[in-house]
C-alpha cells in the first residue's frame, strides 16, 4: 500500500507541469512568446513533419542552434520506432517519445501537442519535457524490487521532492495560465481579424467555434451557433449539403474542397479533420467568399468575348452596312442573352431616330414589327435618355408606361405590346467624331443589366462603327483612286486642239512625233488629215472622238481598238480622250484631244484586264466578274437560267496532309473538269476558297442536273496523292421573270450544302479508304502491320476487360494508328532503324498528320486523340506532346505496347525480326519507362499463356 501511494504521488508530481493542455487556435506570430518561454517548444508542420521554429530552450536542450533545428524534420530528432514525419498530423494531447540529442545521447521525453494556425497554415505546437530520470527510476524499481527500507527512504525523499515540486509548479502553473490566456486572446484576435470564415465542429458535427467572418457568412452569432449542428441553424436542404462534406472528412480522414452559394453569395470552403482534446476527430473549416472573384472572372470573360467579337467584326469582309450591323447586334444579344435588340440611326440635325436593325432571338426571321418607325426625340421614349445624356442608360424594372420603343399612340402601342413586351433594357449611344451616330438597345435579359455590361458593349460598338466607317472611307477612296487612275490612263503624251470647224489649231511635240506632222504644217488643216484613225482589224470602223465631242458637247473617249497611222506610215495603238472646249455661255468652241502611244502596253493591259476578272490560280472568272455577269443576264430577261454551286470536299484535308501546293493542284484539276463539261455554254467562276459557281443562261433544271452528274463523274476520277476528287453540288433554276437571280443563287447554295451534308459520310469513308489504300500501295508491310496490331490490340483489350464499345473503338484506333504515314516517302516507310535526323523528323510528324485526318470527319474524330498519342511514353519521353503516365489515353497506351512488339517480331528493309521471347523481354525491360507497366506485363503474360 505504501509503495502504491508513493508511486501515485510521484506520478502526480511529474504530470503537474502539464496539467493544463494547450488548445489549437490560430495566431499570426508565436515566436516572441516561444522565445522567452522556459519550456522546450517546437512548431512542426503536421503534414510534412518539418520543424518550422524552435525556441532558445529547445536549442539548449537538443544541442543544435535554433536555426539548425528549423531546417530539420521531427523524425531527425526522434529515435522512437513508431514515430513518423506526421506523428502529430492528426493527434492532440500528450505522448511519450525517445529523442536523440546532438551528442548522440538518447532521452525520454513527454510531448504535449496543440494545433495552431501560423500565417494561414495549420501547425502543431509541441511542448517537450524530459522524463528520462522518471522513466529510469520506474524501470530500476521494477527490475531491482527495492527493499522496503530503501522504499521507505525513497518515499520520504519523494514526498520531500513532491512538496518542493508542488510549490514550484503552482507558481509555474500561474505563469503558464497567464501566458495561455494571453495566447488564447491573441489567437482569438487573429481568428476574428481573418476575412475567411473559420469553423470547428466536434465529432457529432456540432459547432465548437466560429469567428467573426463566420458569423457574418452564416448570419448567426457565435453564441447562437456553438453547440448546435447545421440542421438547427439552416434549412434542411442547405444543412444536408454541408453535412455530406463533413461526413466525408470524418469517414476518410482527409480534407475536402467545395463551392456553394448561400444568401446570394458564393463561397469556397476547405474542410479538414481536427483531433480534439479528448482524442476524437472533429471537422475544421475555412470558408472564403468568392462572389467578387466569380464576378471578376465573368467580367473578364465578357470582356474577352467582346474583344473576339470586335476582332471578327473588324476583320470580316462585309458586303453591306446592314449585314455588319445585323451580325454585331446578334452577337451582342447572344453575349448578354437579350431577347430583343435593335439599332437606331440618329440624325443630330433633325434630332430624329430611325430604326435600322431589329432582332428577336425567339423569331430571328420575323424582322421588325410593322408598327416601328422613325421618331423625333420627343417621341423616342427611353431612347431620348441615352441620347440626351450621351451615355448608357440601364433600367431593370420598366414601368407600364415605358414598355414601348417609340411613342405611337395608345392603340398602336397596345398592338406593339402584343408583339414586343419589354421588361428591362439597356441603351447606349454610338459616338462618332464628337457626335451621336446611332443608339443601340438591348431588352429582356433574365437577371437584368448593369453599367459594366453597357460600358463593354459601348466600347465594342464604337470600335465596330469606326471600323465600318473606315471601311466605307477606304471603299470611297478606292473608287476615287480608280476614277483618277482612269483619268490618268486617258491622258496621253500627245495634245491636239481643234476648233469648231474641225481645223487643227495646235499640236504639242509628242503629237508631232506620233502624227508625223509638224505643228506649222498641221495648223489650218482638217484634223482627219493629220489624225488618221482606223480600226486595228481590217473592215471594221472606229468611233471618231473629236466628231462625237463636237456633236454631243460631251467628253468622248477613243475605242480600245484604235490605231493611228502617221504621215510616215508608222502605226501606233492609241489611248485618248476628247473634251469640248466651252465659252462662258457654254457654247462649244472646239475640242482638246489628249492621246498617247500604248503599243508597248497593249499586251500588258490585256493581262491586267484578264486578272481583274479572272482567278489567278485556276484562270476561271472571279467573283466580281460573275456578279456583274449575273446582273447582266438578270436584266436581259433570258429564261430559263440555271445556277450551279459546287464545293470541293477534300480541299482542307489535302492542305492539312500534303500542304497547300497539292491543295492548289486539286483546285486546278476541278477547274479543268468544269471547263471540259461546260465549255462556252456557261460562265464558270471561282466563288471562294473551295467553291465554284456556274451561270447557265437558257439551261433548264434537267440540263443542270445532267451537267452536275458529268462533273461529279469526271472529277471523281481525278486524284492528288491519296486524295480522290469529290465535289458536292447544288443548283437552282429561274423560271419566272419576276424572280431575282440573287434568290436563285441563294437557293443553289442551300441545295449545295444539303448535298454536302448528305454526302459527308460517303466522302469520309472514301477518303479514309483512299488514304489507307495509297499507304498500303507504297508499303504492303504497313497493311500487314495494321492488321496484326489491330488483332493483338483487341486481344489485349479483352484481357483488360474492356467493353464491346471500347473494343470496337480500339480496333479502329489500332487499324488507323499509322494513317499519318501517308506523307512519307516509300524509302522511309519500310525502315525501322538507321534513320537520318531528317528522316526521323519526318517520321515523327505522322501522329500529327493522322490526328488531322481523323479529326476532319465526325465518325473518326473520337479516334484522333488516341492516334495522336500512340508514340507518347509512360515516363514522358515520347512525342509529340510529351505526355506521361495516365495523361496518355488508355487506347494509345495499348497500341504503343502492341505496335512495338509487332515491329520487333517482323522484318523491315534494314532490320531482322526478333524472337517472341526477346521481344517480350524488351517490353518488360522498358515497362515503366516507354510502356505502361501494367499493360506491358498483361500483354506479355497473354502471349506466353496463349490467351
Short mmCIF file of C-alpha atoms in Angstrom, two decimals, residues 261-715:
data_model
loop_
_atom_site.label_atom_id
_atom_site.label_comp_id
_atom_site.label_asym_id
_atom_site.label_seq_id
_atom_site.Cartn_x
_atom_site.Cartn_y
_atom_site.Cartn_z
CA UNK A 261 -23.90 29.58 -52.56
CA UNK A 262 -25.69 30.97 -49.55
CA UNK A 263 -27.72 34.13 -49.10
CA UNK A 264 -26.88 35.20 -52.65
CA UNK A 265 -23.12 34.86 -52.13
CA UNK A 266 -20.68 32.25 -53.45
CA UNK A 267 -18.18 30.57 -51.14
CA UNK A 268 -15.23 28.17 -51.44
CA UNK A 269 -14.79 26.07 -48.31
CA UNK A 270 -11.99 23.76 -47.26
CA UNK A 271 -12.81 21.17 -44.60
CA UNK A 272 -10.21 19.08 -42.80
CA UNK A 273 -10.02 16.63 -39.89
CA UNK A 274 -9.02 18.03 -36.46
CA UNK A 275 -8.06 15.93 -33.41
CA UNK A 276 -9.93 17.31 -30.40
CA UNK A 277 -8.72 17.41 -26.78
CA UNK A 278 -10.47 14.17 -25.94
CA UNK A 279 -8.73 12.42 -28.85
CA UNK A 280 -11.85 12.30 -31.01
CA UNK A 281 -11.91 13.68 -34.53
CA UNK A 282 -13.80 16.84 -35.42
CA UNK A 283 -14.03 18.95 -38.56
CA UNK A 284 -12.33 22.29 -39.14
CA UNK A 285 -13.35 24.63 -41.98
CA UNK A 286 -12.05 27.66 -43.84
CA UNK A 287 -14.75 29.40 -45.89
CA UNK A 288 -13.80 32.16 -48.32
CA UNK A 289 -16.26 34.48 -50.06
CA UNK A 290 -15.50 34.19 -53.81
CA UNK A 291 -18.50 36.14 -55.07
CA UNK A 292 -16.37 39.06 -56.24
CA UNK A 293 -13.83 36.69 -57.80
CA UNK A 294 -16.58 34.99 -59.79
CA UNK A 295 -17.96 38.34 -60.88
CA UNK A 296 -14.47 39.43 -61.90
CA UNK A 297 -13.92 36.21 -63.85
CA UNK A 298 -17.27 36.64 -65.59
CA UNK A 299 -16.43 40.23 -66.36
CA UNK A 300 -13.07 39.17 -67.80
CA UNK A 301 -14.80 36.50 -69.89
CA UNK A 302 -17.32 39.10 -71.04
CA UNK A 303 -14.51 41.49 -72.00
CA UNK A 304 -12.65 38.71 -73.80
CA UNK A 305 -15.74 37.73 -75.77
CA UNK A 306 -16.33 41.38 -76.57
CA UNK A 307 -12.77 41.62 -77.92
CA UNK A 308 -13.28 38.47 -80.01
CA UNK A 309 -16.47 39.89 -81.50
CA UNK A 310 -14.75 43.20 -82.20
CA UNK A 311 -11.88 41.41 -83.90
CA UNK A 312 -14.29 39.39 -86.04
CA UNK A 313 -16.34 42.45 -86.92
CA UNK A 314 -13.28 44.49 -87.87
CA UNK A 315 -11.64 41.79 -89.97
CA UNK A 316 -14.63 40.26 -91.74
CA UNK A 317 -15.34 41.39 -95.28
CA UNK A 318 -18.97 42.50 -95.11
CA UNK A 319 -20.93 43.21 -98.23
CA UNK A 320 -23.09 45.89 -96.65
CA UNK A 321 -23.64 48.02 -93.59
CA UNK A 322 -26.89 46.10 -92.96
CA UNK A 323 -25.01 42.79 -92.83
CA UNK A 324 -22.35 44.11 -90.46
CA UNK A 325 -24.70 45.85 -88.03
CA UNK A 326 -27.13 42.93 -88.12
CA UNK A 327 -24.36 40.50 -87.18
CA UNK A 328 -22.89 42.65 -84.41
CA UNK A 329 -26.39 43.15 -82.96
CA UNK A 330 -26.94 39.40 -82.95
CA UNK A 331 -23.56 38.85 -81.25
CA UNK A 332 -24.40 41.43 -78.55
CA UNK A 333 -27.75 39.74 -77.92
CA UNK A 334 -26.13 36.33 -77.62
CA UNK A 335 -23.42 37.75 -75.36
CA UNK A 336 -25.95 39.35 -73.00
CA UNK A 337 -28.72 36.78 -73.54
CA UNK A 338 -31.13 39.55 -74.54
CA UNK A 339 -34.27 38.51 -76.38
CA UNK A 340 -34.74 41.77 -78.29
CA UNK A 341 -32.18 44.11 -79.79
CA UNK A 342 -32.22 46.99 -82.20
CA UNK A 343 -30.03 49.73 -83.63
CA UNK A 344 -31.40 53.15 -84.47
CA UNK A 345 -29.53 55.63 -86.63
CA UNK A 346 -29.57 59.18 -85.29
CA UNK A 347 -29.68 62.44 -87.25
CA UNK A 348 -28.40 65.17 -84.96
CA UNK A 349 -29.60 67.96 -87.25
CA UNK A 350 -33.14 66.63 -87.44
CA UNK A 351 -32.99 65.21 -83.89
CA UNK A 352 -34.56 62.07 -85.34
CA UNK A 353 -34.06 58.34 -84.72
CA UNK A 354 -34.59 55.78 -87.47
CA UNK A 355 -34.91 52.08 -86.71
CA UNK A 356 -32.20 50.37 -88.78
CA UNK A 357 -31.90 46.82 -87.42
CA UNK A 358 -34.19 44.78 -85.18
CA UNK A 359 -33.75 41.22 -83.90
CA UNK A 360 -35.94 38.86 -81.85
CA UNK A 361 -33.87 35.80 -80.82
CA UNK A 362 -37.04 33.73 -80.47
CA UNK A 363 -38.13 34.70 -84.00
CA UNK A 364 -34.90 35.56 -85.87
CA UNK A 365 -36.62 35.55 -89.27
CA UNK A 366 -39.56 37.74 -88.24
CA UNK A 367 -37.86 41.12 -88.65
CA UNK A 368 -39.06 44.35 -87.01
CA UNK A 369 -42.75 44.80 -86.15
CA UNK A 370 -44.52 46.86 -88.79
CA UNK A 371 -45.52 49.49 -86.21
CA UNK A 372 -41.95 50.59 -85.52
CA UNK A 373 -40.95 53.72 -87.44
CA UNK A 374 -38.90 56.89 -87.36
CA UNK A 375 -39.28 59.09 -84.31
CA UNK A 376 -38.21 62.55 -83.26
CA UNK A 377 -36.54 62.95 -79.89
CA UNK A 378 -39.73 64.00 -78.13
CA UNK A 379 -41.38 60.77 -79.38
CA UNK A 380 -38.42 58.48 -78.75
CA UNK A 381 -39.34 57.14 -75.31
CA UNK A 382 -36.37 55.70 -73.42
CA UNK A 383 -34.04 56.32 -76.40
CA UNK A 384 -34.11 60.02 -75.60
CA UNK A 385 -32.43 59.43 -72.23
CA UNK A 386 -29.38 57.76 -73.74
CA UNK A 387 -29.14 60.38 -76.49
CA UNK A 388 -29.68 63.37 -74.20
CA UNK A 389 -27.20 62.14 -71.57
CA UNK A 390 -24.73 60.88 -74.23
CA UNK A 391 -24.03 57.84 -72.06
CA UNK A 392 -25.54 54.40 -71.36
CA UNK A 393 -28.88 54.04 -69.59
CA UNK A 394 -29.89 50.85 -67.73
CA UNK A 395 -33.42 50.20 -66.41
CA UNK A 396 -34.13 46.78 -64.93
CA UNK A 397 -37.76 47.38 -63.94
CA UNK A 398 -39.76 49.05 -66.70
CA UNK A 399 -42.93 50.80 -65.63
CA UNK A 400 -46.04 50.05 -67.67
CA UNK A 401 -45.95 53.39 -69.48
CA UNK A 402 -42.40 52.83 -70.70
CA UNK A 403 -42.94 49.43 -72.33
CA UNK A 404 -42.53 50.79 -75.86
CA UNK A 405 -39.85 51.53 -78.41
CA UNK A 406 -41.37 54.78 -79.67
CA UNK A 407 -44.46 56.76 -78.62
CA UNK A 408 -47.02 55.53 -81.11
CA UNK A 409 -50.31 56.44 -79.54
CA UNK A 410 -52.46 54.23 -77.27
CA UNK A 411 -53.91 51.94 -79.97
CA UNK A 412 -50.63 51.32 -81.81
CA UNK A 413 -48.71 50.93 -78.56
CA UNK A 414 -51.14 48.26 -77.41
CA UNK A 415 -50.79 46.46 -80.73
CA UNK A 416 -47.00 46.66 -80.47
CA UNK A 417 -47.03 45.44 -76.88
CA UNK A 418 -48.77 42.26 -78.05
CA UNK A 419 -45.72 41.60 -80.24
CA UNK A 420 -42.94 43.02 -78.05
CA UNK A 421 -43.43 43.12 -74.27
CA UNK A 422 -40.45 44.88 -72.61
CA UNK A 423 -39.35 44.06 -69.06
CA UNK A 424 -35.90 45.68 -68.85
CA UNK A 425 -33.47 47.37 -71.16
CA UNK A 426 -30.05 48.84 -71.74
CA UNK A 427 -29.50 51.65 -74.26
CA UNK A 428 -26.30 53.43 -75.19
CA UNK A 429 -25.28 55.95 -77.86
CA UNK A 430 -22.64 55.32 -80.52
CA UNK A 431 -20.30 58.32 -80.60
CA UNK A 432 -18.56 59.27 -83.82
CA UNK A 433 -16.40 62.38 -84.36
CA UNK A 434 -17.86 64.06 -81.32
CA UNK A 435 -21.45 63.41 -82.36
CA UNK A 436 -24.01 60.62 -81.91
CA UNK A 437 -24.25 58.39 -84.97
CA UNK A 438 -26.64 55.78 -83.61
CA UNK A 439 -28.20 54.32 -80.49
CA UNK A 440 -28.24 50.63 -79.51
CA UNK A 441 -30.89 48.98 -77.36
CA UNK A 442 -30.96 45.52 -75.76
CA UNK A 443 -34.08 44.25 -74.00
CA UNK A 444 -35.48 41.48 -71.80
CA UNK A 445 -32.45 39.85 -70.19
CA UNK A 446 -33.03 37.47 -67.29
CA UNK A 447 -31.38 38.97 -64.22
CA UNK A 448 -31.22 42.46 -65.72
CA UNK A 449 -28.34 44.60 -67.00
CA UNK A 450 -25.57 46.55 -65.33
CA UNK A 451 -23.48 49.56 -66.30
CA UNK A 452 -20.36 47.43 -66.74
CA UNK A 453 -22.14 45.49 -69.50
CA UNK A 454 -23.14 48.77 -71.07
CA UNK A 455 -19.58 50.13 -70.92
CA UNK A 456 -18.15 46.97 -72.53
CA UNK A 457 -20.73 46.96 -75.31
CA UNK A 458 -20.25 50.69 -75.89
CA UNK A 459 -16.56 50.02 -76.49
CA UNK A 460 -17.46 47.17 -78.84
CA UNK A 461 -19.96 49.23 -80.82
CA UNK A 462 -17.67 52.28 -81.02
CA UNK A 463 -14.92 50.07 -82.45
CA UNK A 464 -17.26 48.37 -84.92
CA UNK A 465 -18.74 51.66 -86.03
CA UNK A 466 -15.35 53.25 -86.53
CA UNK A 467 -14.23 50.15 -88.42
CA UNK A 468 -17.32 50.30 -90.59
CA UNK A 469 -16.86 53.99 -91.36
CA UNK A 470 -13.19 53.42 -92.04
CA UNK A 471 -14.06 50.62 -94.45
CA UNK A 472 -16.60 52.87 -96.18
CA UNK A 473 -13.99 55.62 -96.40
CA UNK A 474 -11.48 53.17 -97.86
CA UNK A 475 -14.08 51.98 -100.36
CA UNK A 476 -14.79 55.56 -101.38
CA UNK A 477 -11.10 56.29 -101.58
CA UNK A 478 -10.65 53.18 -103.70
CA UNK A 479 -13.37 54.38 -106.02
CA UNK A 480 -11.85 57.84 -106.28
CA UNK A 481 -8.44 56.37 -106.91
CA UNK A 482 -9.83 54.18 -109.67
CA UNK A 483 -11.56 57.19 -111.20
CA UNK A 484 -8.43 59.29 -111.15
CA UNK A 485 -6.45 56.30 -112.37
CA UNK A 486 -8.73 56.06 -115.39
CA UNK A 487 -8.29 59.78 -115.90
CA UNK A 488 -4.53 59.42 -115.78
CA UNK A 489 -4.68 56.46 -118.18
CA UNK A 490 -6.74 58.52 -120.64
CA UNK A 491 -4.22 61.36 -120.60
CA UNK A 492 -1.72 60.71 -123.36
CA UNK A 493 1.51 62.36 -124.14
CA UNK A 494 0.15 63.99 -127.29
CA UNK A 495 -2.19 67.02 -127.26
CA UNK A 496 -4.10 68.39 -130.25
CA UNK A 497 -6.52 71.33 -130.22
CA UNK A 498 -9.23 71.52 -132.89
CA UNK A 499 -11.64 74.43 -133.47
CA UNK A 500 -15.38 74.14 -134.00
CA UNK A 501 -14.88 73.65 -137.74
CA UNK A 502 -12.51 70.74 -137.15
CA UNK A 503 -9.36 72.60 -138.12
CA UNK A 504 -6.14 71.88 -136.22
CA UNK A 505 -5.01 74.79 -134.13
CA UNK A 506 -2.20 73.24 -132.07
CA UNK A 507 -0.04 70.14 -131.75
CA UNK A 508 2.47 69.55 -128.96
CA UNK A 509 5.82 67.88 -129.54
CA UNK A 510 4.67 64.34 -128.80
CA UNK A 511 1.66 64.80 -131.08
CA UNK A 512 4.01 65.92 -133.83
CA UNK A 513 6.11 62.77 -133.38
CA UNK A 514 3.15 60.43 -133.38
CA UNK A 515 1.29 62.06 -136.33
CA UNK A 516 4.41 62.87 -138.35
CA UNK A 517 3.17 66.40 -138.85
CA UNK A 518 4.83 69.48 -137.51
CA UNK A 519 2.66 71.99 -135.73
CA UNK A 520 3.14 74.51 -138.52
CA UNK A 521 2.25 72.07 -141.25
CA UNK A 522 -0.78 70.79 -139.38
CA UNK A 523 -2.19 74.19 -138.47
CA UNK A 524 -5.25 75.05 -140.56
CA UNK A 525 -5.65 71.51 -141.83
CA UNK A 526 -8.65 69.37 -141.03
CA UNK A 527 -7.91 67.07 -138.13
CA UNK A 528 -8.82 63.96 -140.11
CA UNK A 529 -5.92 64.67 -142.46
CA UNK A 530 -3.47 64.96 -139.57
CA UNK A 531 -5.04 62.46 -137.13
CA UNK A 532 -5.61 59.40 -139.30
CA UNK A 533 -7.54 56.86 -137.17
CA UNK A 534 -8.51 53.34 -138.16
CA UNK A 535 -9.64 50.08 -136.55
CA UNK A 536 -6.90 47.58 -135.81
CA UNK A 537 -8.84 44.91 -137.72
CA UNK A 538 -9.40 45.45 -141.41
CA UNK A 539 -13.00 46.01 -142.37
CA UNK A 540 -14.10 47.47 -139.03
CA UNK A 541 -14.76 51.14 -138.33
CA UNK A 542 -13.69 53.14 -135.33
CA UNK A 543 -15.56 55.87 -133.48
CA UNK A 544 -14.29 59.39 -134.10
CA UNK A 545 -13.93 61.02 -130.64
CA UNK A 546 -13.48 64.58 -131.95
CA UNK A 547 -16.56 64.43 -134.13
CA UNK A 548 -18.63 62.96 -131.32
CA UNK A 549 -17.43 65.59 -128.86
CA UNK A 550 -18.40 68.39 -131.28
CA UNK A 551 -21.82 66.86 -131.86
CA UNK A 552 -22.69 65.93 -128.26
CA UNK A 553 -20.80 68.62 -126.30
CA UNK A 554 -19.64 65.81 -124.04
CA UNK A 555 -16.28 64.21 -123.33
CA UNK A 556 -15.53 61.31 -125.64
CA UNK A 557 -13.02 58.51 -125.34
CA UNK A 558 -11.39 56.53 -128.10
CA UNK A 559 -12.29 52.87 -128.55
CA UNK A 560 -9.89 50.15 -127.47
CA UNK A 561 -9.05 49.07 -130.99
CA UNK A 562 -7.96 52.45 -132.41
CA UNK A 563 -4.78 52.76 -134.40
CA UNK A 564 -3.05 55.95 -135.53
CA UNK A 565 -1.20 55.89 -138.85
CA UNK A 566 1.43 58.58 -139.01
CA UNK A 567 2.34 60.64 -142.05
CA UNK A 568 5.41 58.38 -142.42
CA UNK A 569 3.28 55.21 -142.42
CA UNK A 570 4.10 54.11 -138.85
CA UNK A 571 1.22 52.67 -136.82
CA UNK A 572 0.54 53.16 -133.13
CA UNK A 573 -2.09 51.84 -130.80
CA UNK A 574 -3.64 54.80 -129.04
CA UNK A 575 -5.49 55.82 -125.92
CA UNK A 576 -7.12 59.22 -125.99
CA UNK A 577 -9.95 61.41 -124.83
CA UNK A 578 -11.64 64.36 -126.46
CA UNK A 579 -13.22 67.05 -124.30
CA UNK A 580 -15.30 70.00 -125.62
CA UNK A 581 -13.94 73.50 -125.00
CA UNK A 582 -16.77 75.80 -123.93
CA UNK A 583 -17.01 79.53 -123.64
CA UNK A 584 -18.64 81.41 -120.76
CA UNK A 585 -22.08 80.87 -122.26
CA UNK A 586 -21.46 77.14 -122.58
CA UNK A 587 -21.11 77.12 -126.34
CA UNK A 588 -18.64 74.60 -127.79
CA UNK A 589 -15.68 76.39 -129.28
CA UNK A 590 -13.59 73.38 -130.08
CA UNK A 591 -12.13 70.14 -128.80
CA UNK A 592 -8.95 69.25 -126.94
CA UNK A 593 -7.68 65.78 -127.75
CA UNK A 594 -5.20 64.10 -125.40
CA UNK A 595 -3.66 60.84 -126.64
CA UNK A 596 -0.65 58.64 -126.14
CA UNK A 597 1.05 55.65 -127.68
CA UNK A 598 0.16 52.43 -125.82
CA UNK A 599 1.55 49.99 -128.35
CA UNK A 600 4.06 48.59 -125.88
CA UNK A 601 1.49 48.45 -123.09
CA UNK A 602 -1.38 46.93 -125.02
CA UNK A 603 -0.42 43.39 -124.15
CA UNK A 604 0.21 44.36 -120.55
CA UNK A 605 -3.22 45.91 -120.35
CA UNK A 606 -4.77 42.76 -121.70
CA UNK A 607 -3.06 40.83 -118.93
CA UNK A 608 -4.28 43.30 -116.30
CA UNK A 609 -7.82 43.17 -117.65
CA UNK A 610 -7.66 39.40 -117.61
CA UNK A 611 -6.54 39.31 -113.94
CA UNK A 612 -9.18 41.84 -112.92
CA UNK A 613 -11.90 39.41 -113.96
CA UNK A 614 -10.17 36.04 -113.53
CA UNK A 615 -8.91 33.92 -110.68
CA UNK A 616 -5.10 33.86 -110.73
CA UNK A 617 -4.82 30.18 -109.75
CA UNK A 618 -7.40 28.48 -111.97
CA UNK A 619 -7.80 31.04 -114.77
CA UNK A 620 -11.58 30.91 -114.27
CA UNK A 621 -13.66 34.05 -113.86
CA UNK A 622 -13.58 35.58 -110.38
CA UNK A 623 -16.48 36.52 -108.14
CA UNK A 624 -16.51 40.15 -109.28
CA UNK A 625 -16.96 39.22 -112.94
CA UNK A 626 -19.58 36.59 -112.09
CA UNK A 627 -21.71 39.04 -110.11
CA UNK A 628 -21.59 41.57 -112.94
CA UNK A 629 -22.47 38.89 -115.50
CA UNK A 630 -25.30 37.66 -113.29
CA UNK A 631 -26.76 41.20 -113.19
CA UNK A 632 -26.45 41.48 -116.98
CA UNK A 633 -28.21 38.15 -117.55
CA UNK A 634 -30.89 39.04 -114.99
CA UNK A 635 -31.57 42.33 -116.77
CA UNK A 636 -31.65 40.70 -120.22
CA UNK A 637 -34.79 38.70 -119.45
CA UNK A 638 -33.33 35.39 -120.63
CA UNK A 639 -35.33 32.37 -119.38
CA UNK A 640 -34.71 29.84 -118.04
CA UNK A 641 -31.44 30.49 -116.19
CA UNK A 642 -29.75 27.86 -114.02
CA UNK A 643 -27.03 28.42 -111.42
CA UNK A 644 -24.85 25.59 -110.11
CA UNK A 645 -22.71 25.86 -106.98
CA UNK A 646 -20.02 23.31 -106.14
CA UNK A 647 -17.87 22.79 -103.05
CA UNK A 648 -14.68 20.70 -103.26
CA UNK A 649 -14.98 18.23 -100.39
CA UNK A 650 -11.37 17.33 -99.77
CA UNK A 651 -9.51 20.64 -100.10
CA UNK A 652 -8.95 21.24 -96.38
CA UNK A 653 -7.91 17.61 -95.88
CA UNK A 654 -5.45 17.87 -98.79
CA UNK A 655 -3.98 21.09 -97.40
CA UNK A 656 -3.71 19.63 -93.89
CA UNK A 657 -1.99 16.44 -95.05
CA UNK A 658 0.13 17.38 -98.04
CA UNK A 659 0.26 21.17 -97.97
CA UNK A 660 -1.30 23.98 -99.98
CA UNK A 661 0.67 23.19 -103.14
CA UNK A 662 -1.29 19.94 -103.51
CA UNK A 663 -4.48 21.72 -102.50
CA UNK A 664 -3.89 24.17 -105.36
CA UNK A 665 -3.34 21.22 -107.67
CA UNK A 666 -6.75 19.82 -106.62
CA UNK A 667 -8.39 23.17 -107.43
CA UNK A 668 -6.70 23.25 -110.85
CA UNK A 669 -7.99 19.75 -111.56
CA UNK A 670 -11.58 20.67 -110.74
CA UNK A 671 -11.34 23.82 -112.90
CA UNK A 672 -10.17 21.66 -115.81
CA UNK A 673 -13.12 19.33 -115.31
CA UNK A 674 -15.56 22.25 -115.20
CA UNK A 675 -14.14 23.69 -118.44
CA UNK A 676 -14.45 20.29 -120.09
CA UNK A 677 -18.08 19.83 -119.04
CA UNK A 678 -19.48 23.33 -119.60
CA UNK A 679 -17.17 24.77 -122.23
CA UNK A 680 -18.54 28.07 -123.63
CA UNK A 681 -22.10 27.22 -122.60
CA UNK A 682 -21.73 28.58 -119.08
CA UNK A 683 -19.94 31.28 -117.12
CA UNK A 684 -17.62 29.39 -114.77
CA UNK A 685 -16.17 31.27 -111.75
CA UNK A 686 -14.26 30.51 -108.60
CA UNK A 687 -16.67 31.74 -105.94
CA UNK A 688 -14.47 31.31 -102.87
CA UNK A 689 -11.64 29.21 -101.46
CA UNK A 690 -13.08 25.81 -102.39
CA UNK A 691 -16.35 26.87 -104.06
CA UNK A 692 -17.13 27.19 -107.77
CA UNK A 693 -20.22 28.63 -109.44
CA UNK A 694 -21.58 28.24 -112.95
CA UNK A 695 -24.13 30.54 -114.60
CA UNK A 696 -26.07 28.78 -117.39
CA UNK A 697 -28.34 31.15 -119.38
CA UNK A 698 -31.05 29.21 -121.20
CA UNK A 699 -30.38 25.96 -119.27
CA UNK A 700 -33.27 24.02 -117.77
CA UNK A 701 -33.25 22.19 -114.44
CA UNK A 702 -32.80 18.88 -116.28
CA UNK A 703 -29.76 20.22 -118.10
CA UNK A 704 -28.31 21.47 -114.82
CA UNK A 705 -28.77 18.03 -113.25
CA UNK A 706 -27.13 16.36 -116.25
CA UNK A 707 -24.16 18.76 -116.01
CA UNK A 708 -23.76 18.05 -112.28
CA UNK A 709 -23.71 14.32 -112.95
CA UNK A 710 -21.00 14.80 -115.58
CA UNK A 711 -18.85 16.93 -113.29
CA UNK A 712 -19.23 14.50 -110.37
CA UNK A 713 -18.26 11.54 -112.56
CA UNK A 714 -15.31 13.28 -114.23
CA UNK A 715 -13.88 14.81 -111.07
#
